[in-house]
Coordinates of C-alpha atoms in Angstrom, one line a residue:
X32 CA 0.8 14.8 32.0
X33 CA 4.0 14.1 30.5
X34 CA 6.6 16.9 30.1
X35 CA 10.2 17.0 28.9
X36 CA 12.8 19.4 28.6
X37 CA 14.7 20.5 26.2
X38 CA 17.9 23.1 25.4
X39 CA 17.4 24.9 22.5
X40 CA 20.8 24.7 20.4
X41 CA 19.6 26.8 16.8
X42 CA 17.1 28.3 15.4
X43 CA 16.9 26.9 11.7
X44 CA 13.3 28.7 10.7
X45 CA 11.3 31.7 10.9
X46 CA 8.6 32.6 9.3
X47 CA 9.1 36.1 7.6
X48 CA 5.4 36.8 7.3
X49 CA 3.8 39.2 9.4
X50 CA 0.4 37.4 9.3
X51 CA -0.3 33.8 9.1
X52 CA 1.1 31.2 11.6
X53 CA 4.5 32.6 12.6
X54 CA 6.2 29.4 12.6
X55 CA 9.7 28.9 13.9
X56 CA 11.5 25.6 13.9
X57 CA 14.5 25.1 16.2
X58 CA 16.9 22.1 17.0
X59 CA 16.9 21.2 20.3
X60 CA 18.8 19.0 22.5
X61 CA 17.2 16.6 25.5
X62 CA 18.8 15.5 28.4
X63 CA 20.1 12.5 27.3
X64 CA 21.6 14.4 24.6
X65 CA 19.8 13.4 22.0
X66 CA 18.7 16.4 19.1
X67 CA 15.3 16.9 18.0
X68 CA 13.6 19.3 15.2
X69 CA 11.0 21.5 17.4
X70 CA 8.3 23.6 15.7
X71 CA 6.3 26.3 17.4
X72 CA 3.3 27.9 15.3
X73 CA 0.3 29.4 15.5
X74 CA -3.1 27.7 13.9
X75 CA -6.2 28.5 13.3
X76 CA -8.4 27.2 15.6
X77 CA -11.1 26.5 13.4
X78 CA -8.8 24.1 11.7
X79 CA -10.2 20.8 12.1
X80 CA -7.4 18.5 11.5
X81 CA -4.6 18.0 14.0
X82 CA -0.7 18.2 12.8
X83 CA -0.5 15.9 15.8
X84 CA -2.7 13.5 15.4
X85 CA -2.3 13.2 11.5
X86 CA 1.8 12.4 12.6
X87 CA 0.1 9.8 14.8
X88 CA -2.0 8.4 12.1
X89 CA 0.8 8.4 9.8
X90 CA 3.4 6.5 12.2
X91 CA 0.3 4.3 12.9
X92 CA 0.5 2.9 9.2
X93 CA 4.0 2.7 9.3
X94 CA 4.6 0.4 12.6
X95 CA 1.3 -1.9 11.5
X96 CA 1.1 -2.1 7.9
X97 CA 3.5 -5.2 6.1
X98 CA 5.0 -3.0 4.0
X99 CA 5.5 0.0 6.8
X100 CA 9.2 -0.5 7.9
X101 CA 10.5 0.3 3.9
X102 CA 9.3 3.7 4.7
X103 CA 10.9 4.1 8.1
X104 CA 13.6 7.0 7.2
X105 CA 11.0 8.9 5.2
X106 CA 8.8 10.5 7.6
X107 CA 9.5 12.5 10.8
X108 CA 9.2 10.6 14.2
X109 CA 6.7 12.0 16.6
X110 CA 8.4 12.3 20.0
X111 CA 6.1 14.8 21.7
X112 CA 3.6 17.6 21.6
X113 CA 1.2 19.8 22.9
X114 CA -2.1 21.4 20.6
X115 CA -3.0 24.2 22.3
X116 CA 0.1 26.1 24.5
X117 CA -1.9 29.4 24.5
X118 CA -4.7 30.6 22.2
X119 CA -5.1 34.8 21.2
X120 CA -8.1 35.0 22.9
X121 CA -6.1 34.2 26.1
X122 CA -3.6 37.1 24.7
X123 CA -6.4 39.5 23.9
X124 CA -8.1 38.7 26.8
X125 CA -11.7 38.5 25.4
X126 CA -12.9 36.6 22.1
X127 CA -12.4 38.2 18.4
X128 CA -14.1 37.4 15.3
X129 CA -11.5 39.0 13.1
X130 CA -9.1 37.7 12.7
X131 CA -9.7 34.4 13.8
X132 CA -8.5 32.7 17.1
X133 CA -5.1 30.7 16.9
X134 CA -3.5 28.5 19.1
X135 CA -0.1 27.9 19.6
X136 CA 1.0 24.4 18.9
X137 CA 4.4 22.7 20.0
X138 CA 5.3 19.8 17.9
X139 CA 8.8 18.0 18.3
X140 CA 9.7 15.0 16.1
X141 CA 12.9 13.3 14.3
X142 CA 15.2 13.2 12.5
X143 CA 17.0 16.1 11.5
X144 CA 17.1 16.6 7.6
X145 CA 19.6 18.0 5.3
X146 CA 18.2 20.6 2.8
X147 CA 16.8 19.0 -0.5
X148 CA 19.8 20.9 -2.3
X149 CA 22.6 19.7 -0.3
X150 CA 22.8 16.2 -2.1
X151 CA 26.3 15.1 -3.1
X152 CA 26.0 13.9 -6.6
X153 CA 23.1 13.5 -9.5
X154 CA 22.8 9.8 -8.2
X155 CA 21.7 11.1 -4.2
X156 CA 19.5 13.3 -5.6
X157 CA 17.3 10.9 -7.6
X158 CA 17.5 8.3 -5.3
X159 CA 16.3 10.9 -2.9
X160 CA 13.3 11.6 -5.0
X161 CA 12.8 8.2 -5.6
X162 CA 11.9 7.8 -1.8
X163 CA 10.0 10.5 -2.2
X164 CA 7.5 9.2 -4.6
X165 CA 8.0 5.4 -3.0
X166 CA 6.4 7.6 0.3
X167 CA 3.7 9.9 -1.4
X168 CA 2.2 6.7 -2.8
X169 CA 2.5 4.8 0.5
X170 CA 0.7 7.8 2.1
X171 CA -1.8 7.9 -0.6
X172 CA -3.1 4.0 -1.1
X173 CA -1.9 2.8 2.5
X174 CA -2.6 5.6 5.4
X175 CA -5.0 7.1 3.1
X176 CA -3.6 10.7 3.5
X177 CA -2.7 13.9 1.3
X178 CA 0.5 16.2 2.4
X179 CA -0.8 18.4 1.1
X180 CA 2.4 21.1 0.9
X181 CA 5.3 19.0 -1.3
X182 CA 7.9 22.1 -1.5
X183 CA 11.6 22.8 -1.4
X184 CA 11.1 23.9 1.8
X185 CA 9.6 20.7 2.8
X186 CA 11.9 17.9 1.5
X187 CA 14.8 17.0 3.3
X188 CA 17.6 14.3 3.3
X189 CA 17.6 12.4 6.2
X190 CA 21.2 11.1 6.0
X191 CA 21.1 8.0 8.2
X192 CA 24.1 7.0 9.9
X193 CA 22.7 4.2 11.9
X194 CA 20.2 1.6 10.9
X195 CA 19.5 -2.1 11.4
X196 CA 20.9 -4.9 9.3
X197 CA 19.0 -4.8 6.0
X198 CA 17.1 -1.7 6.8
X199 CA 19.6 0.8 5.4
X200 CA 17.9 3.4 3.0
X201 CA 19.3 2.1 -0.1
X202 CA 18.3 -1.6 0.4
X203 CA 14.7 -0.1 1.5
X204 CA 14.7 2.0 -1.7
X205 CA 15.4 -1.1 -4.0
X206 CA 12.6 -3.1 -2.2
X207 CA 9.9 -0.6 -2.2
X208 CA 10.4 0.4 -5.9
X209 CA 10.4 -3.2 -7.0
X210 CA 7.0 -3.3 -5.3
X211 CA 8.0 -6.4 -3.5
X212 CA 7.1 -5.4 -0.4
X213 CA 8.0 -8.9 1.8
X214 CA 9.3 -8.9 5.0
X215 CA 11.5 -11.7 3.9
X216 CA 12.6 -10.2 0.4
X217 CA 16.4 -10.5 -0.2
X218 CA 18.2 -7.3 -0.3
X219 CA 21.1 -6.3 -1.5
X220 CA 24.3 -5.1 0.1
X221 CA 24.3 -1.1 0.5
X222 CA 26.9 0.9 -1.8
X223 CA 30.2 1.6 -1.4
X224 CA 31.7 5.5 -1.6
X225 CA 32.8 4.5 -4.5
X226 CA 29.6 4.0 -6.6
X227 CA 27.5 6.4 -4.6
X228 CA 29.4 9.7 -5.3
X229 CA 29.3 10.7 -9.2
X230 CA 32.7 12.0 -9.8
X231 CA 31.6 13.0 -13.2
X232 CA 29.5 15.9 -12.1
X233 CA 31.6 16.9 -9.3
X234 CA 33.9 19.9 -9.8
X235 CA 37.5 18.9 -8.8
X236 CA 38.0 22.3 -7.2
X237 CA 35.3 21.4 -4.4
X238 CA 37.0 21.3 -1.1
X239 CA 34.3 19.2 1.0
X240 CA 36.5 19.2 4.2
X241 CA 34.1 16.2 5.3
X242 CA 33.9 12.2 6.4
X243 CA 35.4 9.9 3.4
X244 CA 32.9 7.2 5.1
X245 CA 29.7 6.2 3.1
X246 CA 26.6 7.9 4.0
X247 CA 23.4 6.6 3.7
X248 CA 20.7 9.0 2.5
X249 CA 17.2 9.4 2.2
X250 CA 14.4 11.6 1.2
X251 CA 11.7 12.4 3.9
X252 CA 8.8 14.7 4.2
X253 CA 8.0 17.5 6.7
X254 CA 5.5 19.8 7.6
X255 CA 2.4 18.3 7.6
X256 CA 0.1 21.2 8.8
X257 CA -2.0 20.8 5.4
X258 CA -1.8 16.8 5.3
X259 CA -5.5 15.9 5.2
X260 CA -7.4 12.6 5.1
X261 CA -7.7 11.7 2.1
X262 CA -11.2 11.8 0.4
X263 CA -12.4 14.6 2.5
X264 CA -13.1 17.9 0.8
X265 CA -11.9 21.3 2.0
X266 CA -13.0 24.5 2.0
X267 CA -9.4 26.0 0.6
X268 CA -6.3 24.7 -1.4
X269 CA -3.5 24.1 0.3
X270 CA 0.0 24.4 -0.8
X271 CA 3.1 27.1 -1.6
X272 CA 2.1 28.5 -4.8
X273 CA 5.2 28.2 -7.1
X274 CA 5.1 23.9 -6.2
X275 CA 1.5 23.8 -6.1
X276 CA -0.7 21.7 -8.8
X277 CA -2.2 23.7 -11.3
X278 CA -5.5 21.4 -11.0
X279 CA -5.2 22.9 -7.2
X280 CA -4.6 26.8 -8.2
X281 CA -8.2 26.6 -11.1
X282 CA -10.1 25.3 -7.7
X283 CA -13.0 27.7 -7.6
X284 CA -13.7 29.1 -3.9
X285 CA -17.3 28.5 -4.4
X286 CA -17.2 24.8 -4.3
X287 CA -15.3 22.2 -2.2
X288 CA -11.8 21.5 -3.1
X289 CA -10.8 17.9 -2.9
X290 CA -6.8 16.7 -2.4
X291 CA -5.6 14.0 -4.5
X292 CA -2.6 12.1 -4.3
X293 CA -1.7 13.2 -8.0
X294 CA -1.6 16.9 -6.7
X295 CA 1.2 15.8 -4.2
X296 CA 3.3 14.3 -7.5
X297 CA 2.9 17.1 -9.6
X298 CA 4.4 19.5 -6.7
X299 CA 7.2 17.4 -6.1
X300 CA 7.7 17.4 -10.0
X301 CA 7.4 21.7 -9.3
X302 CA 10.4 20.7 -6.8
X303 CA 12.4 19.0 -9.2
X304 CA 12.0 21.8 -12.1
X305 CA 13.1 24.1 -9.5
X306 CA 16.2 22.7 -8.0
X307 CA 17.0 21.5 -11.4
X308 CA 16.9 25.5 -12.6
X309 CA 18.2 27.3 -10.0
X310 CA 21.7 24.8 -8.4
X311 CA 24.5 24.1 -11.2
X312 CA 26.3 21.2 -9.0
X313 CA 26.0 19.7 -6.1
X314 CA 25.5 21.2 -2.2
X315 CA 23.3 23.5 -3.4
X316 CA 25.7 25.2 -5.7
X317 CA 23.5 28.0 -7.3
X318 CA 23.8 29.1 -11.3
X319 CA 25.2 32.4 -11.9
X320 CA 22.9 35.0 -13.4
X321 CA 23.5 35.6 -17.0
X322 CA 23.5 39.8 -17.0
X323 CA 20.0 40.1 -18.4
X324 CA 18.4 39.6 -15.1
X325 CA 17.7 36.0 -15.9
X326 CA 14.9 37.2 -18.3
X327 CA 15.2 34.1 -19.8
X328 CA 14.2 31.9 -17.1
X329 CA 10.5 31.7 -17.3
X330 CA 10.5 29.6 -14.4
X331 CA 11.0 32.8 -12.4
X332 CA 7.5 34.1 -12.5
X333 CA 6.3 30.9 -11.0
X334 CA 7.9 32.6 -7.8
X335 CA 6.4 36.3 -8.6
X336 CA 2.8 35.5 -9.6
X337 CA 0.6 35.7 -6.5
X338 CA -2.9 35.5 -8.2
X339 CA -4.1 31.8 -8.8
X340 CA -5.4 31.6 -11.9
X341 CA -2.7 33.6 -13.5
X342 CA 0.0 31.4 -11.9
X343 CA -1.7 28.2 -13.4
X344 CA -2.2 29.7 -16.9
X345 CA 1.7 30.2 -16.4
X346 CA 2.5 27.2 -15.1
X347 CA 0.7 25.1 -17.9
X348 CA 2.1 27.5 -20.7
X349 CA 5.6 27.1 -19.1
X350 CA 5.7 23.0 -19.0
X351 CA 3.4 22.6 -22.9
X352 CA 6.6 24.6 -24.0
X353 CA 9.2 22.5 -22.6
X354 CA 11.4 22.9 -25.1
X355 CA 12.1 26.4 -25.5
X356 CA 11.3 27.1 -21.7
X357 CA 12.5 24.9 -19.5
X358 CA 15.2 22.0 -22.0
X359 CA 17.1 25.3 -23.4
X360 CA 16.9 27.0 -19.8
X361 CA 19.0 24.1 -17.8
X362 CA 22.3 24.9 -16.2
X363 CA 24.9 22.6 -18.3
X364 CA 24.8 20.7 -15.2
X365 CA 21.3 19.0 -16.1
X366 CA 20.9 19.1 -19.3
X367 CA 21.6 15.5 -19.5
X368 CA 18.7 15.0 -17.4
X369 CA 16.1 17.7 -20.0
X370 CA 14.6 14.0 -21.5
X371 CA 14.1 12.5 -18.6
X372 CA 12.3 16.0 -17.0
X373 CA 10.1 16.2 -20.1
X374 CA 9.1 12.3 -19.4
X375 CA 8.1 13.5 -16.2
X376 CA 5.8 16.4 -17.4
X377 CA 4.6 14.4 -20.0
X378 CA 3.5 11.6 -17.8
X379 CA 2.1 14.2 -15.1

């Protein structure tokens, strides 16, 4: 049995829900001093698919497939992990039918991501996304798997400060959206701080108090408790409502629901609409409310609506109306990008 030990240096999650899995996510620190993202839940047992094991799969693809290494910074790293730490019928001592058992599983992986809203300029954040899409579609028509749960809270920016020659995120981003996915492809040099920052939509007053040196970023997904293989129906949806599909929310519970890759886009396009709403500027800069208790952003009661079929009624009045509810709604910030948003919708 292999074991390791680590110091835990901050806690960066926990779940405020009294009933569900009770996750907490901390960054810890091995002996060699190296930092880790470690994430202690609680699962229902008679979940079939392993968070584990689908990280395994995942990295699997990544490591044999040709086109594999362009995705390298844009899923987490599985260092170690244990499925079952303790279960609650250890903890009640006898076995319960209601709720259902849970086990405690111990996952720790890599790298340590920046928050989806802490990108530097309009130009990080697209390319961000960029990966993003580059990845759902390598996870969709390569390993054959769903995420499952695109969200704000599950997007990060893996800022990579060391990489090997030609495998920085900005010359993998160029390859994998050309679609020229050749281990001998020319790439091109990465940028220089001068043409990755947009000094156009930076407010001069911003003190960053930060490294002048270039910093190579790229989007990654997380959390893959709800990844699923894909072509297998379920029994539920999966997802956090206010990201989720509205295809996914009109599943009826009487019949099997199946995951498709499409569901994953249209949540990360939820993701978009929602950092584009709620920052004004860069590092996560959030708009001001207008007095009328933002009344006018209709985008709030994707947040507030907790019965499915409601929320997707909402959802698909919201986006048909893009003009007067989202285009008119956009901080002054992104309104440059309200035609490029609708594009989206419309192609979603």
């Amino acid at each position: 049995v292999t074991t390791r030990n680590f110091a835990v240096v901050k806690l960066i999650h926990n779940s405020p829900v009294l009933f569900g899995r009770g996750t907490r996510v901390w960054i810890v620190r091995d002996k060699l001093g190296l930092f880790y993202v470690l994430k202690d839940s609680w699962i229902n047992q008679q979940d079939q698919v392993s968070e584990i094991d689908l990280i395994k799969h995942v990295e699997k693809y990544l490591k044999e497939d040709e086109d594999g290494y362009l995705f390298q910074h844009s899923f987490p790293q599985y260092y170690i992990g244990q499925e079952v730490v303790h279960s609650t019928n250890t903890v009640h001592g006898f076995p319960i039918d209601s709720p259902g058992t849970r086990s405690q599983r111990r996952i720790v992986t890599g790298a340590i991501g920046d928050p989806i809203t802490s990108f530097r300029s309009k130009k990080e954040f697209v390319s961000v996304c960029l990966d993003l899409v580059n990845m759902l579609d390598f996870l969709d028509n390569k390993a054959k798997v769903i995420h499952g749960d695109v969200s704000i809270n599950n997007i990060m920016i893996n800022r990579v400060l060391e990489c090997r020659e030609n495998e920085s995120p900005s010359q993998l981003r160029v390859a994998a959206s050309n679609g020229a996915y050749k281990p001998d492809i020319k790439l091109i040099a990465p940028p220089s701080i001068a043409n990755q920052s947009d000094s156009s939509s930076i407010p001069s007053q911003i003190d960053y108090k930060g490294t002048d040196e270039p910093i190579e970023a790229c989007g990654m997904l997380i959390d893959c408790d709800f990844m699923r293989l894909k072509g297998n129906p379920s029994h539920l949806t999966s997802g956090t409502l206010p990201f989720m599909a509205i295809e996914a929310l009109m599943s009826s519970p009487t019949k099997p629901y199946l995951p498709h890759g499409r569901h994953d886009l249209e949540a990360l396009l939820n993701t978009i609409l929602t950092v584009c709403h709620y920052t004004e500027g860069p590092g996560g800069e959030l708009r001001k409310h207008n007095g009328d208790g933002d009344k006018t952003l209709k985008l709030n009661r994707w947040f507030v609506e907790v019965d499915l079929v409601d929320l997707a009624i909402w959802k698909t009045a919201t986006l048909e109306a893009f003009n007067t509810f989202i285009g008119l709604a956009l901080p002054i910030y992104w309104q440059d990008f309200a035609p490029y948003i609708h594009r989206l919708i419309e192609a979603t």
